[in-house]
Amino acid sequence: MDQAEPHDELLERILDRENMRNAWKRVKANKGAAGVDGISIDDAPEFIRQHWEGIRSSLEKGRYVPMPVRRVRIDKRDGGRRPLGIPVVLDRMIQQAISQVLTPLFDPSFSESSHGFRAGKSAHGAMRQLRKTVRSGYRFAADADLSKFFDTVNHDVLMHCVEKRVKDNRVLKLIRKYLRAEVVDDDGQSEQVNIGAPQGGPLSPLLANILLDELDKELENRGHKFIRYADDFIILVKSKQAGERVFASISRYFKRELKLAVNPTKSKVARLDECTFLGFCIIRGKIRWSRKSEKEFKRRIKELTGSLEAKRKDNFRRK
């Protein structure tokens, strides 16, 4: 009989007391609103203590069913609205525990050009890499925008990527349950999910990186220079013609291999100083805020200073 690999008993490592304790600390530190059950961060510990024995048993036996995800919509800077999924606190803790065990299996093999949702990586690091690449002679970019990435993730394609390193079927089934968890709007309307990985749960960022690592490896195999932050990425080239060829080829790759679509209205091939990435642009080799980001920053400063001034005046009147 072959010796069991460490990842063959991942569920036990996920449910390990210390791992769950650390998961709870992360969830508590992130705060966040209550899910559909109305249980807040402050009330969750008592609920979990009372029911944990039964919850753990159902997880071990593969019978656990995640609670529906509460869906809210938040304003985007471009004027639209982004759906955000809020799992109940218990499910946030379990997802966090899964992420803590799976991250060491996947992250070491991720591309150095992947900067989003990774320890030791940041948007600033992504921009430093972009500036370094520009200085080596790359002046054009294929600036691709994925159309509603988190809403359109194909579950089968994603799970195939996860299965490359996760061999514990209990964990695979649990992840798929989280992907397919029912979604409930604040008006009470519910929807069964067959596609997408809603933003808001602790597991979604890792799953996004696992799926898009396929893109990273494809770009590396083709010898392209690129920088990616979550689903936001840019490919650097030395001419517009090269950029157009790359853009067309990568668009086909997304559709064929990852079952994702590039948004043609928000994507372009242009000189780098005409592109923005993570709210910044590079002009003459220097990182600059985009006009939109600068405008938003000034708006937020005005909003915050206005709130502070109003609070100061209110305190003065009370005195």
PDB file of C-alpha atoms in Angstrom:
ATOM      1  CA  MET A   1       0.000   0.000   0.000  1.00  0.00           C
ATOM      2  CA  ASP A   2       1.322   3.410  -0.985  1.00  0.00           C
ATOM      3  CA  GLN A   3       2.196   5.771   1.822  1.00  0.00           C
ATOM      4  CA  ALA A   4      -0.408   8.518   2.250  1.00  0.00           C
ATOM      5  CA  GLU A   5       0.597  11.956   1.093  1.00  0.00           C
ATOM      6  CA  PRO A   6       0.094  14.891   3.515  1.00  0.00           C
ATOM      7  CA  HIS A   7      -2.717  16.283   1.357  1.00  0.00           C
ATOM      8  CA  ASP A   8      -4.667  13.001   1.523  1.00  0.00           C
ATOM      9  CA  GLU A   9      -6.004  13.944   4.965  1.00  0.00           C
ATOM     10  CA  LEU A  10      -6.559  17.626   4.459  1.00  0.00           C
ATOM     11  CA  LEU A  11      -9.909  17.709   6.221  1.00  0.00           C
ATOM     12  CA  GLU A  12      -8.304  16.668   9.509  1.00  0.00           C
ATOM     13  CA  ARG A  13      -5.764  19.460   9.117  1.00  0.00           C
ATOM     14  CA  ILE A  14      -8.539  21.947   8.343  1.00  0.00           C
ATOM     15  CA  LEU A  15     -10.518  20.912  11.424  1.00  0.00           C
ATOM     16  CA  ASP A  16      -7.454  20.891  13.664  1.00  0.00           C
ATOM     17  CA  ARG A  17      -8.136  22.900  16.815  1.00  0.00           C
ATOM     18  CA  GLU A  18      -5.205  25.293  16.314  1.00  0.00           C
ATOM     19  CA  ASN A  19      -6.077  25.890  12.659  1.00  0.00           C
ATOM     20  CA  MET A  20      -9.692  26.645  13.552  1.00  0.00           C
ATOM     21  CA  ARG A  21      -8.603  28.946  16.364  1.00  0.00           C
ATOM     22  CA  ASN A  22      -6.394  30.909  13.966  1.00  0.00           C
ATOM     23  CA  ALA A  23      -9.221  31.011  11.427  1.00  0.00           C
ATOM     24  CA  TRP A  24     -11.539  32.512  14.019  1.00  0.00           C
ATOM     25  CA  LYS A  25      -8.949  35.161  14.921  1.00  0.00           C
ATOM     26  CA  ARG A  26      -8.716  36.215  11.268  1.00  0.00           C
ATOM     27  CA  VAL A  27     -12.488  36.337  10.818  1.00  0.00           C
ATOM     28  CA  LYS A  28     -12.910  38.325  14.031  1.00  0.00           C
ATOM     29  CA  ALA A  29     -10.181  40.785  13.024  1.00  0.00           C
ATOM     30  CA  ASN A  30     -11.825  41.338   9.630  1.00  0.00           C
ATOM     31  CA  LYS A  31     -15.139  42.092  11.388  1.00  0.00           C
ATOM     32  CA  GLY A  32     -17.858  42.355   8.756  1.00  0.00           C
ATOM     33  CA  ALA A  33     -21.644  42.218   8.791  1.00  0.00           C
ATOM     34  CA  ALA A  34     -23.846  39.330   9.847  1.00  0.00           C
ATOM     35  CA  GLY A  35     -25.035  36.843   7.253  1.00  0.00           C
ATOM     36  CA  VAL A  36     -28.567  35.560   6.617  1.00  0.00           C
ATOM     37  CA  ASP A  37     -28.789  34.051  10.127  1.00  0.00           C
ATOM     38  CA  GLY A  38     -28.361  37.478  11.735  1.00  0.00           C
ATOM     39  CA  ILE A  39     -25.560  36.236  14.035  1.00  0.00           C
ATOM     40  CA  SER A  40     -22.939  38.945  14.494  1.00  0.00           C
ATOM     41  CA  ILE A  41     -19.222  38.572  15.117  1.00  0.00           C
ATOM     42  CA  ASP A  42     -19.826  39.292  18.809  1.00  0.00           C
ATOM     43  CA  ASP A  43     -22.547  36.645  19.136  1.00  0.00           C
ATOM     44  CA  ALA A  44     -20.857  33.979  17.000  1.00  0.00           C
ATOM     45  CA  PRO A  45     -18.478  32.480  19.626  1.00  0.00           C
ATOM     46  CA  GLU A  46     -21.302  31.368  21.900  1.00  0.00           C
ATOM     47  CA  PHE A  47     -23.272  29.894  18.999  1.00  0.00           C
ATOM     48  CA  ILE A  48     -20.238  28.034  17.652  1.00  0.00           C
ATOM     49  CA  ARG A  49     -19.321  26.646  21.098  1.00  0.00           C
ATOM     50  CA  GLN A  50     -22.835  25.301  21.584  1.00  0.00           C
ATOM     51  CA  HIS A  51     -23.058  23.627  18.174  1.00  0.00           C
ATOM     52  CA  TRP A  52     -19.467  22.835  17.233  1.00  0.00           C
ATOM     53  CA  GLU A  53     -19.570  19.128  18.078  1.00  0.00           C
ATOM     54  CA  GLY A  54     -22.458  18.566  15.662  1.00  0.00           C
ATOM     55  CA  ILE A  55     -20.968  20.879  13.024  1.00  0.00           C
ATOM     56  CA  ARG A  56     -17.620  19.086  13.141  1.00  0.00           C
ATOM     57  CA  SER A  57     -19.312  15.689  12.897  1.00  0.00           C
ATOM     58  CA  SER A  58     -21.323  16.777   9.831  1.00  0.00           C
ATOM     59  CA  LEU A  59     -18.152  18.126   8.199  1.00  0.00           C
ATOM     60  CA  GLU A  60     -16.304  14.859   8.825  1.00  0.00           C
ATOM     61  CA  LYS A  61     -19.177  12.802   7.395  1.00  0.00           C
ATOM     62  CA  GLY A  62     -19.621  15.044   4.350  1.00  0.00           C
ATOM     63  CA  ARG A  63     -23.126  16.068   5.392  1.00  0.00           C
ATOM     64  CA  TYR A  64     -22.447  19.703   6.162  1.00  0.00           C
ATOM     65  CA  VAL A  65     -24.456  22.183   4.067  1.00  0.00           C
ATOM     66  CA  PRO A  66     -23.306  25.823   4.066  1.00  0.00           C
ATOM     67  CA  MET A  67     -25.878  28.455   4.928  1.00  0.00           C
ATOM     68  CA  PRO A  68     -27.132  30.684   2.076  1.00  0.00           C
ATOM     69  CA  VAL A  69     -24.979  33.696   1.250  1.00  0.00           C
ATOM     70  CA  ARG A  70     -26.398  37.153   1.787  1.00  0.00           C
ATOM     71  CA  ARG A  71     -25.937  39.276  -1.337  1.00  0.00           C
ATOM     72  CA  VAL A  72     -25.535  43.034  -1.141  1.00  0.00           C
ATOM     73  CA  ARG A  73     -24.475  45.484  -3.814  1.00  0.00           C
ATOM     74  CA  ILE A  74     -21.808  48.108  -3.260  1.00  0.00           C
ATOM     75  CA  ASP A  75     -21.094  51.188  -5.362  1.00  0.00           C
ATOM     76  CA  LYS A  76     -18.203  51.071  -7.831  1.00  0.00           C
ATOM     77  CA  ARG A  77     -16.038  54.034  -8.743  1.00  0.00           C
ATOM     78  CA  ASP A  78     -17.318  53.931 -12.333  1.00  0.00           C
ATOM     79  CA  GLY A  79     -20.885  54.406 -11.144  1.00  0.00           C
ATOM     80  CA  GLY A  80     -21.979  50.787 -11.374  1.00  0.00           C
ATOM     81  CA  ARG A  81     -22.680  48.382  -8.535  1.00  0.00           C
ATOM     82  CA  ARG A  82     -20.734  45.258  -7.579  1.00  0.00           C
ATOM     83  CA  PRO A  83     -22.443  42.248  -5.962  1.00  0.00           C
ATOM     84  CA  LEU A  84     -20.816  41.154  -2.711  1.00  0.00           C
ATOM     85  CA  GLY A  85     -21.545  37.864  -0.990  1.00  0.00           C
ATOM     86  CA  ILE A  86     -21.618  37.778   2.820  1.00  0.00           C
ATOM     87  CA  PRO A  87     -21.491  34.220   4.232  1.00  0.00           C
ATOM     88  CA  VAL A  88     -22.625  33.649   7.810  1.00  0.00           C
ATOM     89  CA  VAL A  89     -19.822  34.003  10.371  1.00  0.00           C
ATOM     90  CA  LEU A  90     -19.560  30.214  10.863  1.00  0.00           C
ATOM     91  CA  ASP A  91     -19.018  29.650   7.150  1.00  0.00           C
ATOM     92  CA  ARG A  92     -16.499  32.479   7.021  1.00  0.00           C
ATOM     93  CA  MET A  93     -14.537  30.697   9.734  1.00  0.00           C
ATOM     94  CA  ILE A  94     -14.663  27.336   7.921  1.00  0.00           C
ATOM     95  CA  GLN A  95     -13.672  28.948   4.613  1.00  0.00           C
ATOM     96  CA  GLN A  96     -10.775  30.704   6.316  1.00  0.00           C
ATOM     97  CA  ALA A  97      -9.652  27.390   7.837  1.00  0.00           C
ATOM     98  CA  ILE A  98      -9.721  25.790   4.374  1.00  0.00           C
ATOM     99  CA  SER A  99      -7.750  28.686   2.890  1.00  0.00           C
ATOM    100  CA  GLN A 100      -5.065  28.430   5.604  1.00  0.00           C
ATOM    101  CA  VAL A 101      -4.433  24.773   4.767  1.00  0.00           C
ATOM    102  CA  LEU A 102      -4.645  25.051   0.980  1.00  0.00           C
ATOM    103  CA  THR A 103      -2.551  28.198   0.571  1.00  0.00           C
ATOM    104  CA  PRO A 104       0.771  26.451   1.394  1.00  0.00           C
ATOM    105  CA  LEU A 105      -0.084  23.793  -1.215  1.00  0.00           C
ATOM    106  CA  PHE A 106      -0.663  26.285  -4.029  1.00  0.00           C
ATOM    107  CA  ASP A 107       1.045  29.600  -3.288  1.00  0.00           C
ATOM    108  CA  PRO A 108       4.697  28.473  -3.625  1.00  0.00           C
ATOM    109  CA  SER A 109       4.083  27.544  -7.267  1.00  0.00           C
ATOM    110  CA  PHE A 110       2.241  30.754  -8.157  1.00  0.00           C
ATOM    111  CA  SER A 111       3.915  33.152 -10.574  1.00  0.00           C
ATOM    112  CA  GLU A 112       6.153  35.930  -9.295  1.00  0.00           C
ATOM    113  CA  SER A 113       4.059  38.195 -11.527  1.00  0.00           C
ATOM    114  CA  SER A 114       0.930  37.468  -9.459  1.00  0.00           C
ATOM    115  CA  HIS A 115       0.528  40.110  -6.733  1.00  0.00           C
ATOM    116  CA  GLY A 116      -3.053  39.979  -5.472  1.00  0.00           C
ATOM    117  CA  PHE A 117      -4.177  38.383  -2.178  1.00  0.00           C
ATOM    118  CA  ARG A 118      -0.771  36.855  -1.401  1.00  0.00           C
ATOM    119  CA  ALA A 119       1.415  37.243   1.669  1.00  0.00           C
ATOM    120  CA  GLY A 120       4.340  39.541   0.951  1.00  0.00           C
ATOM    121  CA  LYS A 121       2.737  40.802  -2.260  1.00  0.00           C
ATOM    122  CA  SER A 122       0.903  44.077  -2.890  1.00  0.00           C
ATOM    123  CA  ALA A 123      -0.367  46.526  -5.469  1.00  0.00           C
ATOM    124  CA  HIS A 124       2.763  48.597  -4.884  1.00  0.00           C
ATOM    125  CA  GLY A 125       4.899  45.582  -5.728  1.00  0.00           C
ATOM    126  CA  ALA A 126       2.908  45.091  -8.915  1.00  0.00           C
ATOM    127  CA  MET A 127       3.545  48.697  -9.942  1.00  0.00           C
ATOM    128  CA  ARG A 128       7.272  48.396  -9.180  1.00  0.00           C
ATOM    129  CA  GLN A 129       7.442  45.346 -11.437  1.00  0.00           C
ATOM    130  CA  LEU A 130       5.562  47.239 -14.133  1.00  0.00           C
ATOM    131  CA  ARG A 131       7.958  50.193 -13.928  1.00  0.00           C
ATOM    132  CA  LYS A 132      10.983  47.877 -14.113  1.00  0.00           C
ATOM    133  CA  THR A 133       9.585  46.155 -17.208  1.00  0.00           C
ATOM    134  CA  VAL A 134       8.863  49.491 -18.890  1.00  0.00           C
ATOM    135  CA  ARG A 135      12.444  50.610 -18.309  1.00  0.00           C
ATOM    136  CA  SER A 136      13.695  47.501 -20.140  1.00  0.00           C
ATOM    137  CA  GLY A 137      12.074  48.699 -23.352  1.00  0.00           C
ATOM    138  CA  TYR A 138       8.400  47.756 -23.241  1.00  0.00           C
ATOM    139  CA  ARG A 139       6.249  50.714 -24.242  1.00  0.00           C
ATOM    140  CA  PHE A 140       2.930  49.144 -25.294  1.00  0.00           C
ATOM    141  CA  ALA A 141       0.383  47.080 -23.420  1.00  0.00           C
ATOM    142  CA  ALA A 142      -2.465  44.702 -24.002  1.00  0.00           C
ATOM    143  CA  ASP A 143      -4.715  45.984 -21.230  1.00  0.00           C
ATOM    144  CA  ALA A 144      -7.347  43.233 -20.892  1.00  0.00           C
ATOM    145  CA  ASP A 145     -10.435  43.402 -18.693  1.00  0.00           C
ATOM    146  CA  LEU A 146     -12.214  40.178 -17.775  1.00  0.00           C
ATOM    147  CA  SER A 147     -15.965  40.482 -18.070  1.00  0.00           C
ATOM    148  CA  LYS A 148     -17.522  39.994 -14.605  1.00  0.00           C
ATOM    149  CA  PHE A 149     -14.843  37.505 -13.595  1.00  0.00           C
ATOM    150  CA  PHE A 150     -16.110  36.533 -10.134  1.00  0.00           C
ATOM    151  CA  ASP A 151     -19.667  36.190 -11.440  1.00  0.00           C
ATOM    152  CA  THR A 152     -18.732  33.927 -14.362  1.00  0.00           C
ATOM    153  CA  VAL A 153     -16.178  31.465 -12.982  1.00  0.00           C
ATOM    154  CA  ASN A 154     -16.923  28.001 -14.366  1.00  0.00           C
ATOM    155  CA  HIS A 155     -17.080  25.603 -11.414  1.00  0.00           C
ATOM    156  CA  ASP A 156     -15.889  22.554 -13.353  1.00  0.00           C
ATOM    157  CA  VAL A 157     -12.856  24.374 -14.767  1.00  0.00           C
ATOM    158  CA  LEU A 158     -11.991  25.771 -11.329  1.00  0.00           C
ATOM    159  CA  MET A 159     -12.380  22.437  -9.545  1.00  0.00           C
ATOM    160  CA  HIS A 160     -10.190  20.745 -12.161  1.00  0.00           C
ATOM    161  CA  CYS A 161      -7.449  23.218 -11.216  1.00  0.00           C
ATOM    162  CA  VAL A 162      -7.981  22.593  -7.486  1.00  0.00           C
ATOM    163  CA  GLU A 163      -7.873  18.803  -8.000  1.00  0.00           C
ATOM    164  CA  LYS A 164      -4.323  19.030  -9.336  1.00  0.00           C
ATOM    165  CA  ARG A 165      -3.070  19.398  -5.753  1.00  0.00           C
ATOM    166  CA  VAL A 166      -6.008  18.526  -3.506  1.00  0.00           C
ATOM    167  CA  LYS A 167      -6.660  14.768  -3.361  1.00  0.00           C
ATOM    168  CA  ASP A 168      -8.989  14.672  -0.348  1.00  0.00           C
ATOM    169  CA  ASN A 169     -12.439  14.169  -1.888  1.00  0.00           C
ATOM    170  CA  ARG A 170     -14.148  15.402   1.283  1.00  0.00           C
ATOM    171  CA  VAL A 171     -12.460  18.789   0.893  1.00  0.00           C
ATOM    172  CA  LEU A 172     -13.202  18.930  -2.828  1.00  0.00           C
ATOM    173  CA  LYS A 173     -16.899  18.286  -2.174  1.00  0.00           C
ATOM    174  CA  LEU A 174     -16.969  20.909   0.572  1.00  0.00           C
ATOM    175  CA  ILE A 175     -15.398  23.538  -1.708  1.00  0.00           C
ATOM    176  CA  ARG A 176     -17.928  22.759  -4.422  1.00  0.00           C
ATOM    177  CA  LYS A 177     -20.737  23.156  -1.868  1.00  0.00           C
ATOM    178  CA  TYR A 178     -19.448  26.607  -1.024  1.00  0.00           C
ATOM    179  CA  LEU A 179     -19.333  27.512  -4.714  1.00  0.00           C
ATOM    180  CA  ARG A 180     -22.923  26.366  -5.151  1.00  0.00           C
ATOM    181  CA  ALA A 181     -24.324  27.867  -1.947  1.00  0.00           C
ATOM    182  CA  GLU A 182     -27.703  29.525  -2.351  1.00  0.00           C
ATOM    183  CA  VAL A 183     -27.656  33.327  -2.603  1.00  0.00           C
ATOM    184  CA  VAL A 184     -30.302  35.480  -0.904  1.00  0.00           C
ATOM    185  CA  ASP A 185     -30.873  39.172  -1.590  1.00  0.00           C
ATOM    186  CA  ASP A 186     -31.855  41.546   1.209  1.00  0.00           C
ATOM    187  CA  ASP A 187     -35.368  41.625  -0.263  1.00  0.00           C
ATOM    188  CA  GLY A 188     -35.668  37.881   0.385  1.00  0.00           C
ATOM    189  CA  GLN A 189     -35.321  36.660  -3.193  1.00  0.00           C
ATOM    190  CA  SER A 190     -33.107  33.582  -3.453  1.00  0.00           C
ATOM    191  CA  GLU A 191     -31.109  32.093  -6.293  1.00  0.00           C
ATOM    192  CA  GLN A 192     -29.404  28.734  -6.746  1.00  0.00           C
ATOM    193  CA  VAL A 193     -25.832  29.254  -7.967  1.00  0.00           C
ATOM    194  CA  ASN A 194     -24.362  27.191 -10.813  1.00  0.00           C
ATOM    195  CA  ILE A 195     -21.609  29.574 -11.850  1.00  0.00           C
ATOM    196  CA  GLY A 196     -19.334  32.161 -10.231  1.00  0.00           C
ATOM    197  CA  ALA A 197     -17.324  32.573  -7.023  1.00  0.00           C
ATOM    198  CA  PRO A 198     -18.955  35.462  -5.109  1.00  0.00           C
ATOM    199  CA  GLN A 199     -16.610  38.073  -3.682  1.00  0.00           C
ATOM    200  CA  GLY A 200     -16.825  38.365   0.076  1.00  0.00           C
ATOM    201  CA  GLY A 201     -15.896  34.911   1.391  1.00  0.00           C
ATOM    202  CA  PRO A 202     -12.354  34.210   2.670  1.00  0.00           C
ATOM    203  CA  LEU A 203     -11.892  31.359   0.194  1.00  0.00           C
ATOM    204  CA  SER A 204     -12.732  33.265  -3.001  1.00  0.00           C
ATOM    205  CA  PRO A 205      -9.389  35.129  -3.390  1.00  0.00           C
ATOM    206  CA  LEU A 206      -7.390  31.887  -3.214  1.00  0.00           C
ATOM    207  CA  LEU A 207      -9.727  30.127  -5.652  1.00  0.00           C
ATOM    208  CA  ALA A 208      -9.386  33.067  -8.060  1.00  0.00           C
ATOM    209  CA  ASN A 209      -5.599  32.825  -7.922  1.00  0.00           C
ATOM    210  CA  ILE A 210      -5.712  29.050  -8.425  1.00  0.00           C
ATOM    211  CA  LEU A 211      -7.797  29.473 -11.576  1.00  0.00           C
ATOM    212  CA  LEU A 212      -5.886  32.444 -12.980  1.00  0.00           C
ATOM    213  CA  ASP A 213      -2.556  30.750 -12.302  1.00  0.00           C
ATOM    214  CA  GLU A 214      -3.444  28.811 -15.465  1.00  0.00           C
ATOM    215  CA  LEU A 215      -3.279  32.136 -17.318  1.00  0.00           C
ATOM    216  CA  ASP A 216       0.016  33.025 -15.645  1.00  0.00           C
ATOM    217  CA  LYS A 217       1.607  29.743 -16.683  1.00  0.00           C
ATOM    218  CA  GLU A 218       0.319  30.152 -20.259  1.00  0.00           C
ATOM    219  CA  LEU A 219       1.797  33.644 -20.506  1.00  0.00           C
ATOM    220  CA  GLU A 220       5.097  32.481 -19.029  1.00  0.00           C
ATOM    221  CA  ASN A 221       5.282  29.563 -21.452  1.00  0.00           C
ATOM    222  CA  ARG A 222       4.792  32.024 -24.316  1.00  0.00           C
ATOM    223  CA  GLY A 223       7.567  34.233 -22.953  1.00  0.00           C
ATOM    224  CA  HIS A 224       5.371  37.285 -22.308  1.00  0.00           C
ATOM    225  CA  LYS A 225       6.021  40.012 -19.753  1.00  0.00           C
ATOM    226  CA  PHE A 226       2.928  40.583 -17.616  1.00  0.00           C
ATOM    227  CA  ILE A 227       1.688  41.677 -14.202  1.00  0.00           C
ATOM    228  CA  ARG A 228      -1.478  40.386 -12.569  1.00  0.00           C
ATOM    229  CA  TYR A 229      -3.355  41.490  -9.455  1.00  0.00           C
ATOM    230  CA  ALA A 230      -6.371  39.190  -8.894  1.00  0.00           C
ATOM    231  CA  ASP A 231      -8.437  39.438 -12.101  1.00  0.00           C
ATOM    232  CA  ASP A 232      -6.728  42.669 -13.200  1.00  0.00           C
ATOM    233  CA  PHE A 233      -3.774  42.063 -15.513  1.00  0.00           C
ATOM    234  CA  ILE A 234      -1.680  43.764 -18.176  1.00  0.00           C
ATOM    235  CA  ILE A 235       0.657  42.270 -20.789  1.00  0.00           C
ATOM    236  CA  LEU A 236       3.677  44.327 -21.887  1.00  0.00           C
ATOM    237  CA  VAL A 237       4.854  44.307 -25.510  1.00  0.00           C
ATOM    238  CA  LYS A 238       7.224  46.375 -27.677  1.00  0.00           C
ATOM    239  CA  SER A 239       4.831  47.336 -30.480  1.00  0.00           C
ATOM    240  CA  LYS A 240       1.129  47.856 -31.067  1.00  0.00           C
ATOM    241  CA  GLN A 241       1.096  45.114 -33.693  1.00  0.00           C
ATOM    242  CA  ALA A 242       2.530  42.619 -31.204  1.00  0.00           C
ATOM    243  CA  GLY A 243      -0.016  43.727 -28.620  1.00  0.00           C
ATOM    244  CA  GLU A 244      -2.917  43.169 -31.003  1.00  0.00           C
ATOM    245  CA  ARG A 245      -1.690  39.650 -31.809  1.00  0.00           C
ATOM    246  CA  VAL A 246      -1.283  38.833 -28.108  1.00  0.00           C
ATOM    247  CA  PHE A 247      -4.673  40.285 -27.211  1.00  0.00           C
ATOM    248  CA  ALA A 248      -6.483  38.274 -29.885  1.00  0.00           C
ATOM    249  CA  SER A 249      -4.675  35.072 -28.921  1.00  0.00           C
ATOM    250  CA  ILE A 250      -5.259  35.469 -25.185  1.00  0.00           C
ATOM    251  CA  SER A 251      -8.941  36.267 -25.740  1.00  0.00           C
ATOM    252  CA  ARG A 252      -9.278  32.949 -27.570  1.00  0.00           C
ATOM    253  CA  TYR A 253      -7.385  31.191 -24.786  1.00  0.00           C
ATOM    254  CA  PHE A 254      -9.768  32.538 -22.132  1.00  0.00           C
ATOM    255  CA  LYS A 255     -12.836  31.424 -24.025  1.00  0.00           C
ATOM    256  CA  ARG A 256     -11.470  27.990 -24.976  1.00  0.00           C
ATOM    257  CA  GLU A 257      -9.583  26.928 -21.831  1.00  0.00           C
ATOM    258  CA  LEU A 258     -10.985  28.898 -18.900  1.00  0.00           C
ATOM    259  CA  LYS A 259     -14.542  29.542 -20.159  1.00  0.00           C
ATOM    260  CA  LEU A 260     -14.148  33.248 -19.428  1.00  0.00           C
ATOM    261  CA  ALA A 261     -14.725  36.295 -21.616  1.00  0.00           C
ATOM    262  CA  VAL A 262     -12.669  39.436 -22.196  1.00  0.00           C
ATOM    263  CA  ASN A 263     -14.718  42.631 -22.155  1.00  0.00           C
ATOM    264  CA  PRO A 264     -13.913  44.304 -25.513  1.00  0.00           C
ATOM    265  CA  THR A 265     -15.303  47.692 -24.471  1.00  0.00           C
ATOM    266  CA  LYS A 266     -12.989  47.933 -21.439  1.00  0.00           C
ATOM    267  CA  SER A 267      -9.923  46.337 -23.044  1.00  0.00           C
ATOM    268  CA  LYS A 268      -7.436  47.904 -25.419  1.00  0.00           C
ATOM    269  CA  VAL A 269      -3.985  47.772 -26.954  1.00  0.00           C
ATOM    270  CA  ALA A 270      -2.214  51.103 -26.588  1.00  0.00           C
ATOM    271  CA  ARG A 271       0.907  52.909 -25.486  1.00  0.00           C
ATOM    272  CA  LEU A 272       1.481  52.310 -21.809  1.00  0.00           C
ATOM    273  CA  ASP A 273       1.071  55.963 -20.875  1.00  0.00           C
ATOM    274  CA  GLU A 274      -2.493  55.707 -22.231  1.00  0.00           C
ATOM    275  CA  CYS A 275      -3.316  52.760 -19.934  1.00  0.00           C
ATOM    276  CA  THR A 276      -4.146  52.576 -16.247  1.00  0.00           C
ATOM    277  CA  PHE A 277      -3.430  49.658 -13.939  1.00  0.00           C
ATOM    278  CA  LEU A 278      -4.658  49.402 -10.349  1.00  0.00           C
ATOM    279  CA  GLY A 279      -5.575  53.081 -10.476  1.00  0.00           C
ATOM    280  CA  PHE A 280      -2.090  54.158 -11.586  1.00  0.00           C
ATOM    281  CA  CYS A 281      -0.383  54.956 -14.863  1.00  0.00           C
ATOM    282  CA  ILE A 282       3.269  55.159 -15.865  1.00  0.00           C
ATOM    283  CA  ILE A 283       4.370  58.352 -17.589  1.00  0.00           C
ATOM    284  CA  ARG A 284       7.983  58.710 -18.710  1.00  0.00           C
ATOM    285  CA  GLY A 285       8.986  55.838 -16.462  1.00  0.00           C
ATOM    286  CA  LYS A 286       7.361  57.272 -13.337  1.00  0.00           C
ATOM    287  CA  ILE A 287       4.313  55.948 -11.471  1.00  0.00           C
ATOM    288  CA  ARG A 288       1.464  58.442 -11.358  1.00  0.00           C
ATOM    289  CA  TRP A 289      -2.114  58.303 -10.140  1.00  0.00           C
ATOM    290  CA  SER A 290      -4.665  58.135 -12.899  1.00  0.00           C
ATOM    291  CA  ARG A 291      -6.957  61.167 -13.116  1.00  0.00           C
ATOM    292  CA  LYS A 292      -9.883  59.071 -11.912  1.00  0.00           C
ATOM    293  CA  SER A 293      -7.947  57.813  -8.857  1.00  0.00           C
ATOM    294  CA  GLU A 294      -6.713  61.302  -7.987  1.00  0.00           C
ATOM    295  CA  LYS A 295     -10.236  62.686  -8.263  1.00  0.00           C
ATOM    296  CA  GLU A 296     -11.581  59.894  -6.050  1.00  0.00           C
ATOM    297  CA  PHE A 297      -8.810  60.482  -3.478  1.00  0.00           C
ATOM    298  CA  LYS A 298      -9.620  64.181  -3.274  1.00  0.00           C
ATOM    299  CA  ARG A 299     -13.330  63.386  -2.926  1.00  0.00           C
ATOM    300  CA  ARG A 300     -12.641  61.001  -0.047  1.00  0.00           C
ATOM    301  CA  ILE A 301     -10.354  63.496   1.706  1.00  0.00           C
ATOM    302  CA  LYS A 302     -13.044  66.166   1.414  1.00  0.00           C
ATOM    303  CA  GLU A 303     -15.658  63.734   2.704  1.00  0.00           C
ATOM    304  CA  LEU A 304     -13.499  62.670   5.681  1.00  0.00           C
ATOM    305  CA  THR A 305     -12.372  66.159   6.634  1.00  0.00           C
ATOM    306  CA  GLY A 306     -15.972  67.349   6.345  1.00  0.00           C
ATOM    307  CA  SER A 307     -17.088  64.592   8.717  1.00  0.00           C
ATOM    308  CA  LEU A 308     -14.320  65.446  11.188  1.00  0.00           C
ATOM    309  CA  GLU A 309     -15.189  69.149  11.058  1.00  0.00           C
ATOM    310  CA  ALA A 310     -18.881  68.404  11.658  1.00  0.00           C
ATOM    311  CA  LYS A 311     -17.956  66.179  14.607  1.00  0.00           C
ATOM    312  CA  ARG A 312     -15.681  68.877  16.031  1.00  0.00           C
ATOM    313  CA  LYS A 313     -18.454  71.482  15.822  1.00  0.00           C
ATOM    314  CA  ASP A 314     -20.943  69.105  17.401  1.00  0.00           C
ATOM    315  CA  ASN A 315     -18.574  68.445  20.323  1.00  0.00           C
ATOM    316  CA  PHE A 316     -18.007  72.179  20.719  1.00  0.00           C
ATOM    317  CA  ARG A 317     -21.767  72.855  20.925  1.00  0.00           C
ATOM    318  CA  ARG A 318     -22.188  70.155  23.547  1.00  0.00           C
ATOM    319  CA  LYS A 319     -19.564  71.802  25.719  1.00  0.00           C
TER     320      LYS A 319
END
